[in-house]
Each structure stands twice: as C-alpha cells, then as structure tokens.
mmCIF file of C-alpha atoms and ligand atoms in Angstrom:
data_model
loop_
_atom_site.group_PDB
_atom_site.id
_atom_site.type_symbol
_atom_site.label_atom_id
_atom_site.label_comp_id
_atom_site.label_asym_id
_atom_site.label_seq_id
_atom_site.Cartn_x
_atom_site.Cartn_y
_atom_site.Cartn_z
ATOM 1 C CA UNK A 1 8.394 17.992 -0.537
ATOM 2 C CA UNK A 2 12.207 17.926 -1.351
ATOM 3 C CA UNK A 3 13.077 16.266 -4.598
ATOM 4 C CA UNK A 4 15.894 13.884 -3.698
ATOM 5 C CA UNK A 5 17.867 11.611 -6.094
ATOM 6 C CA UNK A 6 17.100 8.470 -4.085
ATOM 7 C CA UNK A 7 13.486 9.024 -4.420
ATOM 8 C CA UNK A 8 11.943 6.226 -6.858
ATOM 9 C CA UNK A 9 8.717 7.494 -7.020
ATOM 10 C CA UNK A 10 6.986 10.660 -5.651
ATOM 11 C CA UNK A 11 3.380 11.698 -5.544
ATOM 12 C CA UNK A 12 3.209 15.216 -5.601
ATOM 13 C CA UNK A 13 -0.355 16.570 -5.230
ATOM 14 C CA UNK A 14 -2.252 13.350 -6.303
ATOM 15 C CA UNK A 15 -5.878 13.855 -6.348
ATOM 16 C CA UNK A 16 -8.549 11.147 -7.714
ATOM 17 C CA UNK A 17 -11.764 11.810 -7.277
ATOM 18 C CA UNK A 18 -15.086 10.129 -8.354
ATOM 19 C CA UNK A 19 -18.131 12.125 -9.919
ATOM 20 C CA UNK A 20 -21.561 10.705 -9.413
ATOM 21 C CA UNK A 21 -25.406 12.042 -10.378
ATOM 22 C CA UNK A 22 -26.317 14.941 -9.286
ATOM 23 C CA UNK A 23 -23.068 17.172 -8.992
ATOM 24 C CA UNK A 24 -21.575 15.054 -6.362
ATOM 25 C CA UNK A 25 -18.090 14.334 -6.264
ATOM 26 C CA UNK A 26 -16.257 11.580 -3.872
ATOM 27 C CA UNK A 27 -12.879 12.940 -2.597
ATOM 28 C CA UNK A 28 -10.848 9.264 -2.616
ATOM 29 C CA UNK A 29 -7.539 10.936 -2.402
ATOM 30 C CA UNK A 30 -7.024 14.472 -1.734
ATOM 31 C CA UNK A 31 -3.925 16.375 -2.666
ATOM 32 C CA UNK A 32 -1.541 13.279 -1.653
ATOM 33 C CA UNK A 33 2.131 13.963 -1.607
ATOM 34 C CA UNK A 34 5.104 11.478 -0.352
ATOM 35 C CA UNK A 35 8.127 10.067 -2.037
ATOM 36 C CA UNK A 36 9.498 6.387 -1.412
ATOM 37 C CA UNK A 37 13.235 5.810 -1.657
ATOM 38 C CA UNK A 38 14.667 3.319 -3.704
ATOM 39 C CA UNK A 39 15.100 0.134 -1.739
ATOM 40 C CA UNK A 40 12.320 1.761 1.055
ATOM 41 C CA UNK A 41 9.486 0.007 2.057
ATOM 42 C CA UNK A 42 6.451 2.373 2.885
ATOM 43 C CA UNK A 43 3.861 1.271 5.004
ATOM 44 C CA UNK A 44 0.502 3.064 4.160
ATOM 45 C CA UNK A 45 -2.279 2.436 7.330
ATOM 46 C CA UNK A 46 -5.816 3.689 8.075
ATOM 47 C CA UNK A 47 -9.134 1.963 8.293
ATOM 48 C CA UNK A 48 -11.168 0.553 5.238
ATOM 49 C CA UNK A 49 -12.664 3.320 3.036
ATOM 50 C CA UNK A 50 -9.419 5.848 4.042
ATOM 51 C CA UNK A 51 -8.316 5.674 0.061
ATOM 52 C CA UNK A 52 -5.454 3.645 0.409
ATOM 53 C CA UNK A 53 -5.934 1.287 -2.233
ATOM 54 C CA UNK A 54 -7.267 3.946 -4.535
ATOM 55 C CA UNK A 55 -3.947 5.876 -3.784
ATOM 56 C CA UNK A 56 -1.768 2.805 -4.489
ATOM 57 C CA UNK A 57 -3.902 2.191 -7.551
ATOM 58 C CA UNK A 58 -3.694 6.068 -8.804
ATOM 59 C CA UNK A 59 0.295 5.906 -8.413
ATOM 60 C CA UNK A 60 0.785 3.462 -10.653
ATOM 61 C CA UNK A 61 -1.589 4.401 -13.352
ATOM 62 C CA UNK A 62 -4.023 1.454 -13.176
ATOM 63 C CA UNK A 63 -6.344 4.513 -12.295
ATOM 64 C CA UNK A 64 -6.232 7.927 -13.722
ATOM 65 C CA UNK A 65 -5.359 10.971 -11.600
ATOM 66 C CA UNK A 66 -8.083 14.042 -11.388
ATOM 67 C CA UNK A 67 -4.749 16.186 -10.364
ATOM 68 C CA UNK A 68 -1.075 16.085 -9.418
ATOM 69 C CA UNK A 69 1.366 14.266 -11.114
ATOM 70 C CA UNK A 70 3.264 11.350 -10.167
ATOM 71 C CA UNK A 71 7.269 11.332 -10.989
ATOM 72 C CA UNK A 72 9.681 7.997 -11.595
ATOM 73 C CA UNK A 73 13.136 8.293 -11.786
ATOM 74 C CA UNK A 74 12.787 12.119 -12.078
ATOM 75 C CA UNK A 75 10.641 11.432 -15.088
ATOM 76 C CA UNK A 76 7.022 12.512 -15.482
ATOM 77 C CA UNK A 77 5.208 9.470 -15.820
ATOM 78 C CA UNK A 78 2.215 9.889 -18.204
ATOM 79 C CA UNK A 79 -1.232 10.571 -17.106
ATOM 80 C CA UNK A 80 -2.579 7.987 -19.568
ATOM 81 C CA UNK A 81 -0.717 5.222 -20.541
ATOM 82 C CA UNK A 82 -0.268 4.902 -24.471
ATOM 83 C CA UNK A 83 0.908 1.288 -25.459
ATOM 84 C CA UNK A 84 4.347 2.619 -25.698
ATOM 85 C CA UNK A 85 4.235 3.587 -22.282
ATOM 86 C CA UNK A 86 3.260 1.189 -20.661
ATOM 87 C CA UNK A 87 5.692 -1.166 -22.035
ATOM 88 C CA UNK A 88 8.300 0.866 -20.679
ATOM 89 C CA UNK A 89 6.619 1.083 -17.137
ATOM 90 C CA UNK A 90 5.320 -2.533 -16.863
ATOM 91 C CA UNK A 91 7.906 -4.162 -16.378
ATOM 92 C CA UNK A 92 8.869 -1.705 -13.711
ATOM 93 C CA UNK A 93 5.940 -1.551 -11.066
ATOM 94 C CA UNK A 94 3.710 -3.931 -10.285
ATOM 95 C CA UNK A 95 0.507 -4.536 -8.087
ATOM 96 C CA UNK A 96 -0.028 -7.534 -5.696
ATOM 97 C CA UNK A 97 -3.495 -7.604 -4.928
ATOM 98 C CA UNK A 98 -5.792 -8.065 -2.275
ATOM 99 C CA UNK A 99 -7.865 -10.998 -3.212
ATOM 100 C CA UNK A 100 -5.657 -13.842 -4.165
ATOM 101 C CA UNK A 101 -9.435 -15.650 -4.648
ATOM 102 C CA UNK A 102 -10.343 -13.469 -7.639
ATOM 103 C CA UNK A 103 -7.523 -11.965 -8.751
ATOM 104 C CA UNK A 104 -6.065 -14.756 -10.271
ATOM 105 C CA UNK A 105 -7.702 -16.312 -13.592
ATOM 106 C CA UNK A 106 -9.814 -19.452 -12.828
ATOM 107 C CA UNK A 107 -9.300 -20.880 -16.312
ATOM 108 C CA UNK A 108 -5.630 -20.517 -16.780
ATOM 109 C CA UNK A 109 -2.886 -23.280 -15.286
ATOM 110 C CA UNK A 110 -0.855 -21.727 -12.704
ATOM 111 C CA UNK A 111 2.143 -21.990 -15.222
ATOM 112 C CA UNK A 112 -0.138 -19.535 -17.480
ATOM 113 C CA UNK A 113 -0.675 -16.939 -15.008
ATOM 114 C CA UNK A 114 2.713 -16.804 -13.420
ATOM 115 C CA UNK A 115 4.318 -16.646 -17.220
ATOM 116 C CA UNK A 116 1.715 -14.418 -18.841
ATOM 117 C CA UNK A 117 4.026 -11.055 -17.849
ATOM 118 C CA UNK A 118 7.179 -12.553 -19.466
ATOM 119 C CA UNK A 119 5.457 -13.686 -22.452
ATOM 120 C CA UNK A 120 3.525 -10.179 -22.665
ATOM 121 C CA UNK A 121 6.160 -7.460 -22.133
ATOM 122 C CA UNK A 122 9.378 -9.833 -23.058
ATOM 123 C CA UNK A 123 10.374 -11.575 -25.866
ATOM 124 C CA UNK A 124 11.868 -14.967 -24.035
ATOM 125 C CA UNK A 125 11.280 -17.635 -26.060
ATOM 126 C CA UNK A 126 9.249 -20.377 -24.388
ATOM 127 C CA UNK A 127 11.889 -22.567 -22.728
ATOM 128 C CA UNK A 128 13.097 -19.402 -21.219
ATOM 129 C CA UNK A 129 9.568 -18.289 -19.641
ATOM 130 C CA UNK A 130 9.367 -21.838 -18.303
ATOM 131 C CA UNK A 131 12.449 -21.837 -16.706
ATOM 132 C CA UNK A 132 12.114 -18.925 -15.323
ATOM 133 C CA UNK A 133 8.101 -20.208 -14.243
ATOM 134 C CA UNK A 134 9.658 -22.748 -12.450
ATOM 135 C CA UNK A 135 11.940 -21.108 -10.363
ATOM 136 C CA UNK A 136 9.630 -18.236 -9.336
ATOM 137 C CA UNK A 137 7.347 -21.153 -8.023
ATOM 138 C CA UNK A 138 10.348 -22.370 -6.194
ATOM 139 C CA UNK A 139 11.219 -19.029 -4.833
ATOM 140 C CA UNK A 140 7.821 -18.705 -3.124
ATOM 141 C CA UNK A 141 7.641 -21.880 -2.005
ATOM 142 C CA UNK A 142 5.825 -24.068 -4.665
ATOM 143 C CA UNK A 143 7.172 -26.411 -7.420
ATOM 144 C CA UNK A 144 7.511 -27.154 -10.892
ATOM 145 C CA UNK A 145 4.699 -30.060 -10.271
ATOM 146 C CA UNK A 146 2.391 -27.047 -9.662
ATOM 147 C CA UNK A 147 2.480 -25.749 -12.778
ATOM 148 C CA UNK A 148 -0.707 -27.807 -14.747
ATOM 149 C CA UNK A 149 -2.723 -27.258 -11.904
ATOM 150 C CA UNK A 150 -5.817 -24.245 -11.729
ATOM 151 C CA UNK A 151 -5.936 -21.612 -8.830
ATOM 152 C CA UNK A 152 -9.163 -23.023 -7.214
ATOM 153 C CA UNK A 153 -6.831 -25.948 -6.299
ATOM 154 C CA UNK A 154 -4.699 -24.308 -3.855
ATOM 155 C CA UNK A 155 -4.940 -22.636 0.044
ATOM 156 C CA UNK A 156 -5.493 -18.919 -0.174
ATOM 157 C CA UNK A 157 -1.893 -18.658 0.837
ATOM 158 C CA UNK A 158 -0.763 -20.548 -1.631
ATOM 159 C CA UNK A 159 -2.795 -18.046 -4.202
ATOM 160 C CA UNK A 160 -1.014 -15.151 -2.645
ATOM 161 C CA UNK A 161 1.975 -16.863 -3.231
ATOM 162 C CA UNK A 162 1.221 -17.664 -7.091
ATOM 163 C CA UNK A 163 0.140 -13.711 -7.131
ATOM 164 C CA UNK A 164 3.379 -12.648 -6.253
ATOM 165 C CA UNK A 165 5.593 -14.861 -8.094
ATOM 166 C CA UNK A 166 3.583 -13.563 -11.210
ATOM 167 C CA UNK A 167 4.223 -9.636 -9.818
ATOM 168 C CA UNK A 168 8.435 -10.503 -9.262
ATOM 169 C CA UNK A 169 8.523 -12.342 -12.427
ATOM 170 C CA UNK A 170 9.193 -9.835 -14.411
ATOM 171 C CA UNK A 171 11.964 -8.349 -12.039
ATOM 172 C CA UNK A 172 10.507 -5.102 -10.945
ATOM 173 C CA UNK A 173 12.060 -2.416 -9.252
ATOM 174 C CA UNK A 174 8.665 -0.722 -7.545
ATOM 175 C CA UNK A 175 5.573 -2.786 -6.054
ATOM 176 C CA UNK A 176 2.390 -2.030 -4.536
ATOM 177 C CA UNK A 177 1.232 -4.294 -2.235
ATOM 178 C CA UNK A 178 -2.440 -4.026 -1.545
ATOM 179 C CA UNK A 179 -3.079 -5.682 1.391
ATOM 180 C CA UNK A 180 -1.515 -8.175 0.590
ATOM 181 C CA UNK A 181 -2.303 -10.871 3.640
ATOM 182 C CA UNK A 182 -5.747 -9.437 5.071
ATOM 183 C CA UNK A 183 -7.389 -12.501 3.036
ATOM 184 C CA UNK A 184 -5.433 -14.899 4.920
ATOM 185 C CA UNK A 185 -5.643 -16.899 8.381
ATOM 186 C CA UNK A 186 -3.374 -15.152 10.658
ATOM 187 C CA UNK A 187 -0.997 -18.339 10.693
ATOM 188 C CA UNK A 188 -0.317 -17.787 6.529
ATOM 189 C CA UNK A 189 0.125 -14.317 7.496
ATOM 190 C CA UNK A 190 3.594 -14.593 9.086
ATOM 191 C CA UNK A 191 4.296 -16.876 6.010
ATOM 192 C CA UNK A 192 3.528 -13.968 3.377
ATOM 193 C CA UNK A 193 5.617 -11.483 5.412
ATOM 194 C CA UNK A 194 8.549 -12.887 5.833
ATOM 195 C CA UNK A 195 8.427 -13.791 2.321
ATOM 196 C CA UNK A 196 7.810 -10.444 1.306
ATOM 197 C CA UNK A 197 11.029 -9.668 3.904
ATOM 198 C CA UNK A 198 13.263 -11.585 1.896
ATOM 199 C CA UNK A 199 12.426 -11.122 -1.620
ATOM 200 C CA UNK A 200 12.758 -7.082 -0.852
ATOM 201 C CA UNK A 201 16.389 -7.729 0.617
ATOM 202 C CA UNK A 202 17.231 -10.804 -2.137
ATOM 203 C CA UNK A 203 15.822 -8.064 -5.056
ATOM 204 C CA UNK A 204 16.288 -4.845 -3.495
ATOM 205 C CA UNK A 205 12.360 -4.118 -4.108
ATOM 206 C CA UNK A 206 10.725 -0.800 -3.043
ATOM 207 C CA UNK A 207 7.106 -1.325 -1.673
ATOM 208 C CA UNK A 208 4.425 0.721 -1.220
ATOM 209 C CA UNK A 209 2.860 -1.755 1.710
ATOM 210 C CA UNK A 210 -0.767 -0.865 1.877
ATOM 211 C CA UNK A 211 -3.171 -2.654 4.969
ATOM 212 C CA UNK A 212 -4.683 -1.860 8.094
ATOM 213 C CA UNK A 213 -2.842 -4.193 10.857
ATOM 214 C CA UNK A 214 -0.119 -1.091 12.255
ATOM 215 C CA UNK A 215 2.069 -3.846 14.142
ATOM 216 C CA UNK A 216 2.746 -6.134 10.379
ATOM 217 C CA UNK A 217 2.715 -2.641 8.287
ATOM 218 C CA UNK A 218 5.272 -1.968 11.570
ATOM 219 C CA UNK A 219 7.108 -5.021 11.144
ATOM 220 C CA UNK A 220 7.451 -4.726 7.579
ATOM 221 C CA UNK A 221 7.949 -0.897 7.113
ATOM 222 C CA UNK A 222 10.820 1.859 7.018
ATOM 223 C CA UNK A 223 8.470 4.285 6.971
ATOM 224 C CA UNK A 224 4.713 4.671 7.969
ATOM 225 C CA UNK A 225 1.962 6.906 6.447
ATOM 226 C CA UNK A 226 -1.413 7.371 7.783
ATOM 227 C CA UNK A 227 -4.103 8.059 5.902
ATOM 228 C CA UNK A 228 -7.586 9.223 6.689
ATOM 229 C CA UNK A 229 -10.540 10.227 4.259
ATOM 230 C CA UNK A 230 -8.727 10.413 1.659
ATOM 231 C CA UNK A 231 -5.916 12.715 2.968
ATOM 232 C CA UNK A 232 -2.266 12.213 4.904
ATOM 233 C CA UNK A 233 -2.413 13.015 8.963
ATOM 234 C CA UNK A 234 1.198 11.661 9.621
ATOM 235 C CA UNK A 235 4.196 10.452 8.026
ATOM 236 C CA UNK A 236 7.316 9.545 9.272
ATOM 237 C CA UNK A 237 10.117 6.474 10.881
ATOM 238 C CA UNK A 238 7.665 3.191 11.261
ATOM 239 C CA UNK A 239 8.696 2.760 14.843
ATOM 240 C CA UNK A 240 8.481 6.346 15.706
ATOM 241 C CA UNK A 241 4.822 6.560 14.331
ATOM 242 C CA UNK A 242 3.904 3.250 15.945
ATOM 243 C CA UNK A 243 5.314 3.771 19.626
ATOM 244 C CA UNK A 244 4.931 7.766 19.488
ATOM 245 C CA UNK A 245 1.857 8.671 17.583
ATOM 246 C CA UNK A 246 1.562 12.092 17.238
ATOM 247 C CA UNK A 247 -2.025 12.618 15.325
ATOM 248 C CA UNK A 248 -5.070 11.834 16.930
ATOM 249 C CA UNK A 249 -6.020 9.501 14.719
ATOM 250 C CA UNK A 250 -2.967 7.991 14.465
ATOM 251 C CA UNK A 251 -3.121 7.640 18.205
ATOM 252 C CA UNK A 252 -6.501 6.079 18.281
ATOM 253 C CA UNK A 253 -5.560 3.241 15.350
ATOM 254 C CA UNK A 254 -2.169 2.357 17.705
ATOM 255 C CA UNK A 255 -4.551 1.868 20.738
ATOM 256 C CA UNK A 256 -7.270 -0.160 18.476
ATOM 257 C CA UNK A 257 -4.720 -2.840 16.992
ATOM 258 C CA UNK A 258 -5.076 -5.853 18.023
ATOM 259 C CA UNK A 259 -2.109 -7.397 20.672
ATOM 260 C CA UNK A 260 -0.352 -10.502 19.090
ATOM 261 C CA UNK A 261 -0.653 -12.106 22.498
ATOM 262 C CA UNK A 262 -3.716 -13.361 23.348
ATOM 263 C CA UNK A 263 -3.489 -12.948 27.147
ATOM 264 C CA UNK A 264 -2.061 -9.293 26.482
ATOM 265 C CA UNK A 265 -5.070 -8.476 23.892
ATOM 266 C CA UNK A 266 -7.228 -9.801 26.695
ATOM 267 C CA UNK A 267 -5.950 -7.490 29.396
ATOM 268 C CA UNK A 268 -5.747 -4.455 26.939
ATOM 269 C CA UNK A 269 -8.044 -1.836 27.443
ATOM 270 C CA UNK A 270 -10.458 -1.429 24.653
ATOM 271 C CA UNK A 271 -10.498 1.895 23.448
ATOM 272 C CA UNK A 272 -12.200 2.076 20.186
ATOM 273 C CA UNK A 273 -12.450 5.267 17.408
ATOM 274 C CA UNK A 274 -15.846 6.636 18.107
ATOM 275 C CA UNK A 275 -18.240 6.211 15.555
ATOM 276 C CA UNK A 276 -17.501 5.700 11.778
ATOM 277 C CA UNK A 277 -15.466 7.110 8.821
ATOM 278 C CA UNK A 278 -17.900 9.668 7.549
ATOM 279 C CA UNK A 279 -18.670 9.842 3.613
ATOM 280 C CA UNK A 280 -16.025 10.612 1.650
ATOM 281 C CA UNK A 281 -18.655 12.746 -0.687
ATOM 282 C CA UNK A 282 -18.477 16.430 -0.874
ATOM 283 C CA UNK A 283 -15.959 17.012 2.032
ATOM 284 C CA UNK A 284 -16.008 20.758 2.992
ATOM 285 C CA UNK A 285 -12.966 23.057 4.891
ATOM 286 C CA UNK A 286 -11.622 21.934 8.388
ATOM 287 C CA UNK A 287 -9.580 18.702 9.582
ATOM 288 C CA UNK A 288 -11.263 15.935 8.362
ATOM 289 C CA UNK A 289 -11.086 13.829 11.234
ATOM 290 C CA UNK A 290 -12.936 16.908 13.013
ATOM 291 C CA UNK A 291 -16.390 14.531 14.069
ATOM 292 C CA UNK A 292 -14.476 11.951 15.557
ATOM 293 C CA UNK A 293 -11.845 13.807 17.117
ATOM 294 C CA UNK A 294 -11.766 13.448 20.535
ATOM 295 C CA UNK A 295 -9.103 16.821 20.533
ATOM 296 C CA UNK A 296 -11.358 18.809 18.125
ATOM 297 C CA UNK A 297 -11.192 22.972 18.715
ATOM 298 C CA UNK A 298 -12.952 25.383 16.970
ATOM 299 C CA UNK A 299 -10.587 25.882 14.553
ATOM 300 C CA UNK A 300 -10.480 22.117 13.263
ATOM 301 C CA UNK A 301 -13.901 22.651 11.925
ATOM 302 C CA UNK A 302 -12.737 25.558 9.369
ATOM 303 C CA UNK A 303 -9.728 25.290 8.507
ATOM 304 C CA UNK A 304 -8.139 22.283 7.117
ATOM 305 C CA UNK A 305 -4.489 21.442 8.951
ATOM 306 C CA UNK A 306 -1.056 21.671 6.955
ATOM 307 C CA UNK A 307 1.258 19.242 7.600
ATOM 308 C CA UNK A 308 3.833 20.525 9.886
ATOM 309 C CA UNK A 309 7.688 19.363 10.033
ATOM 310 C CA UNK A 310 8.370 17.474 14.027
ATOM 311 C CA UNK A 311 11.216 15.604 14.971
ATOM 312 C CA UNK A 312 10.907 12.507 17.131
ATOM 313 C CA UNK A 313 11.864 13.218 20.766
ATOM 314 C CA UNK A 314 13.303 9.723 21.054
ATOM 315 C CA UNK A 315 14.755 8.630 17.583
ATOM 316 C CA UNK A 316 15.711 12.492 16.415
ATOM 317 C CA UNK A 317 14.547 11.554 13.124
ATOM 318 C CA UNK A 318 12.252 13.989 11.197
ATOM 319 C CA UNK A 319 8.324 13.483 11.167
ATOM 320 C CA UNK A 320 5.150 15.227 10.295
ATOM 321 C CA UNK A 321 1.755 15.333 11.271
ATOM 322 C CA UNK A 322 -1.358 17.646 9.936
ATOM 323 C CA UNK A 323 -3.218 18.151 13.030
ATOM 324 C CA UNK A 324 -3.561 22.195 14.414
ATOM 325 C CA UNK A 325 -3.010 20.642 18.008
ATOM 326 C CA UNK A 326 1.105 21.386 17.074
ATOM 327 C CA UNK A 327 0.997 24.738 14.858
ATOM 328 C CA UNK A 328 2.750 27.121 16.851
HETATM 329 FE FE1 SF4 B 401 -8.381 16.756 16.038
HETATM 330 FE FE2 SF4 B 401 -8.292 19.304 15.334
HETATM 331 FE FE3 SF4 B 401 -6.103 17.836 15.169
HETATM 332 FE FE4 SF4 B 401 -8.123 17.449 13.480
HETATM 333 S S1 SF4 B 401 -6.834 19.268 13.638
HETATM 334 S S2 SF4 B 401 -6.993 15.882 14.520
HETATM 335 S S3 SF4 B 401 -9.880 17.814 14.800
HETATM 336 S S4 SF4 B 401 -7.198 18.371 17.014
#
C-alpha cells in the first residue's frame, strides 16, 4: 500500500486477535491494511461478527494490536498509549458509538457528558466549556434548555445526537463511527446522516463509517471496504463497489440489502448468503469465504487470495478485490 501525503491514517498489517482456553485463538482482524485520506469518508461493510468494530476499535488504540502498526500523520502512533500519548491523540480521533442507550452515562446531566472532553484534555475555564456545550447542542439539533436534563430522558436519536456532539466537541480531525444509526428507527436514520453529511463538510472530518446497510454506508461514503471474517475482500470508489461488485461476497451483501422502496423491496428477488459466518476461531489456509461461496474452486480451499489491483470498467477508477476468480 502506497504511502501518500494525504493519507491521515493507514493501517498497515493490523492484526488483533483474541486467545481463549485451550490454545485457541480468535482471528478478529487479520492482516488489515487501508489508508483514509484526509477529508475521506470510508465506508467499512460486512455482516455482524465480520470484525468491523474490532478493526475501528484497534485503529484507534481503544484496543491493542497483536501485529501491524497503525501510522497518523506519517507518525507511528504508539502501541500502548502512555498518558502523554494519549493527550496528544485524544483530542484528535474520536469514537461515536453504537449504542447511544449505554454509551452515554446515566448519572451525569447531558451538559456533563457533552463537556467532560473539554474539561479533560483542555484547559478552558468553565464559562468557556459551557459556551462551547451550548452550541454543540445547537449544532446537532438540541438546546441550551437540554443541558440539566439525564440521557434516559431523551429519544434514542436524540442520544446519538448528544454522543456526537460530545465526539466533535473537542474538534477532531479523525472519527470512527461505529454504526452509528443501526440503534435507531429508520425515520431518525436519515436524521443522523445527513447530520453526519454536514458536520464532515462544515469541519472537514475524516470518518471511518463502520455498519452493515451498503445503500447509507453508499450514501455516506467516498470509498467502500468490505470486510469478511476478519479480513478485506474488496476495496475501492463507493459507487463502483455498490453498483459493480466484484467479490462474491461483496456481490451477495449488494443483492441482500434491503430496497428503500417498499413496493421495489417487495418485488426484489430474495437472494440470501447461504448459511452463516463461520467461527472466527482457528481459521486455517484458503479464502475465507470458501463454505459459502457459491464460486468456490479447488484452489479457494488452500490457498488464501491476495488482493489484486482492477480498475472499474465504468468509472476508470482503481479497485481491488481478493478473490482467485480474477488472478491471471
Ligand atoms: Fe469464492 Fe474462491 Fe473467490 Fe473465495 S477465492 S470468493 S471461494 S471464488
């Protein structure tokens, strides 16, 4: 993977895996590479248990890394955070998370929680973290008369609103977004995303966009990623991905997701992924999508794919998919 200097962050090998009794070792993410432009919003797709969130978590450091190395700015960024470290990345990169029920704390006043990242990596003085308080509630949509109030008093889209004003509070230049509106009726949704939308062009955010619905991640995205067990199958434009899937995996989640219109989604033929995503424990050699794979050869079952280089027949643009159906 080329090194360019518009690249914010790059994952370069990143590996986390999970030991358990007995010698057994969960493969969560598997020798992960991909770099995310400044300004670049990258969608990440594939179903629940396909690593995503462990990936997005392992970037930033709120996990550690089993192997590879992550790099910010060109700069190494430390495989353990000491405090010193962390005060120079936290203010940087941030997380929305999935759960706006339990991620935000039940006993503190929304002004607490939405403050708490000024008043722990800055040194505003109070009037300062309230003012800005206030108008991050106002960017998102709330109001200063929300402030004394506690999180179980609000609409789950509400809460995802109060989790991001706390994540842009503190101005960062890098967010991962972990899906960030799968907790919410589909009518919120649209809400959420088109917030997202313009706080990204209003700040100039890059996001890693992590969730599982390919037309929002779509919508939302520059570029799309697919993920599967753990590993990357393709990478490349959002639109190209979504309209020209390559993989077969890739191909099967395009022909799963859901229509927007309900008369469409009714005529759509339903062509699900045959059975489910095997155990990520003790993965051997071949493609990993080999049992489901309604392409699978001989070779798929012994040696695992490299991603090859493609460019879109449509768009032009460069793409790349890890599948032996294209190796010359
Ligand atoms: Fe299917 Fe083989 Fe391609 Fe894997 S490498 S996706 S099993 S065709």
């Amino acid at each position: 993977m080329s090194a360019s200097p518009n690249n914010l962050i790059e994952a370069r090998g990143l590996t986390r895996h999970f030991h358990l009794a007995r010698g057994q070792t969960v493969h969560a993410v598997d020798d992960v590479s991909l770099a995310i432009e400044e300004r670049e919003i990258l969608g990440l797709v594939g179903e629940s248990g396909s690593g995503k969130s462990t990936f997005g978590k392992t970037l930033i450091g709120l996990l550690d890394k089993t192997a590879g190395e992550v790099v910010y700015r060109g700069e190494k960024m430390p495989s353990r955070y000491a405090p010193r470290d962390f005060r120079r990345f936290a203010d940087r990169i941030q997380m929305i998370f999935q759960d706006p029920y339990s991620s935000l704390n039940p006993r503190m006043t929304v002004g607490e929680i939405v403050g708490e990242p000024l008043r722990l990596h800055t040194r505003l003085s109070k009037g300062k973290v309230l003012d800005s308080v206030v108008e991050w509630l106002e960017r998102v949509g709330l109001n200063a008369d929300h402030m004394s109030r506690y999180p179980h008093e609000f609409s789950g889209g509400q809460r995802q609103r109060i989790g991001i004003a706390r994540a842009l509070i503190v101005g960062p230049e890098f967010v991962v977004s972990d899906e960030p509106i799968s907790a919410l009726d589909v009518s919120v949704q649209a809400q959420v995303i088109n917030l997202l939308d313009e706080l990204k062009s209003s700040m100039g955010l890059t996001l890693l966009f992590i969730a599982h619905d390919l037309s929002m991640v779509r919508y939302v995205s520059d570029r799309m990623a697919v993920m599967y067990l753990g590993s990357l199958v393709e990478m490349g434009q959002a639109n190209d991905i979504f309209f020209r899937p390559k993989h077969p995996y890739t191909k099967l989640l395009v022909a799963s997701n859901p229509e927007p219109d309900p008369e469409a989604e009714r005529k759509r033929p339903y062509t699900p992924i045959r059975g489910e995503i095997p155990s990520p424990v003790n993965i051997g050699p071949g493609c990993r999508f080999a049992s489901r794979c309604p392409k699978v050869m001989d070779v798929c079952k012994s040696e695992t794919p490299e991603f090859i280089p493609l460019v879109d027949s449509e768009s032009g643009n460069a793409r790349q998919v890890a599948c032996h159906l294209y190796s010359a």
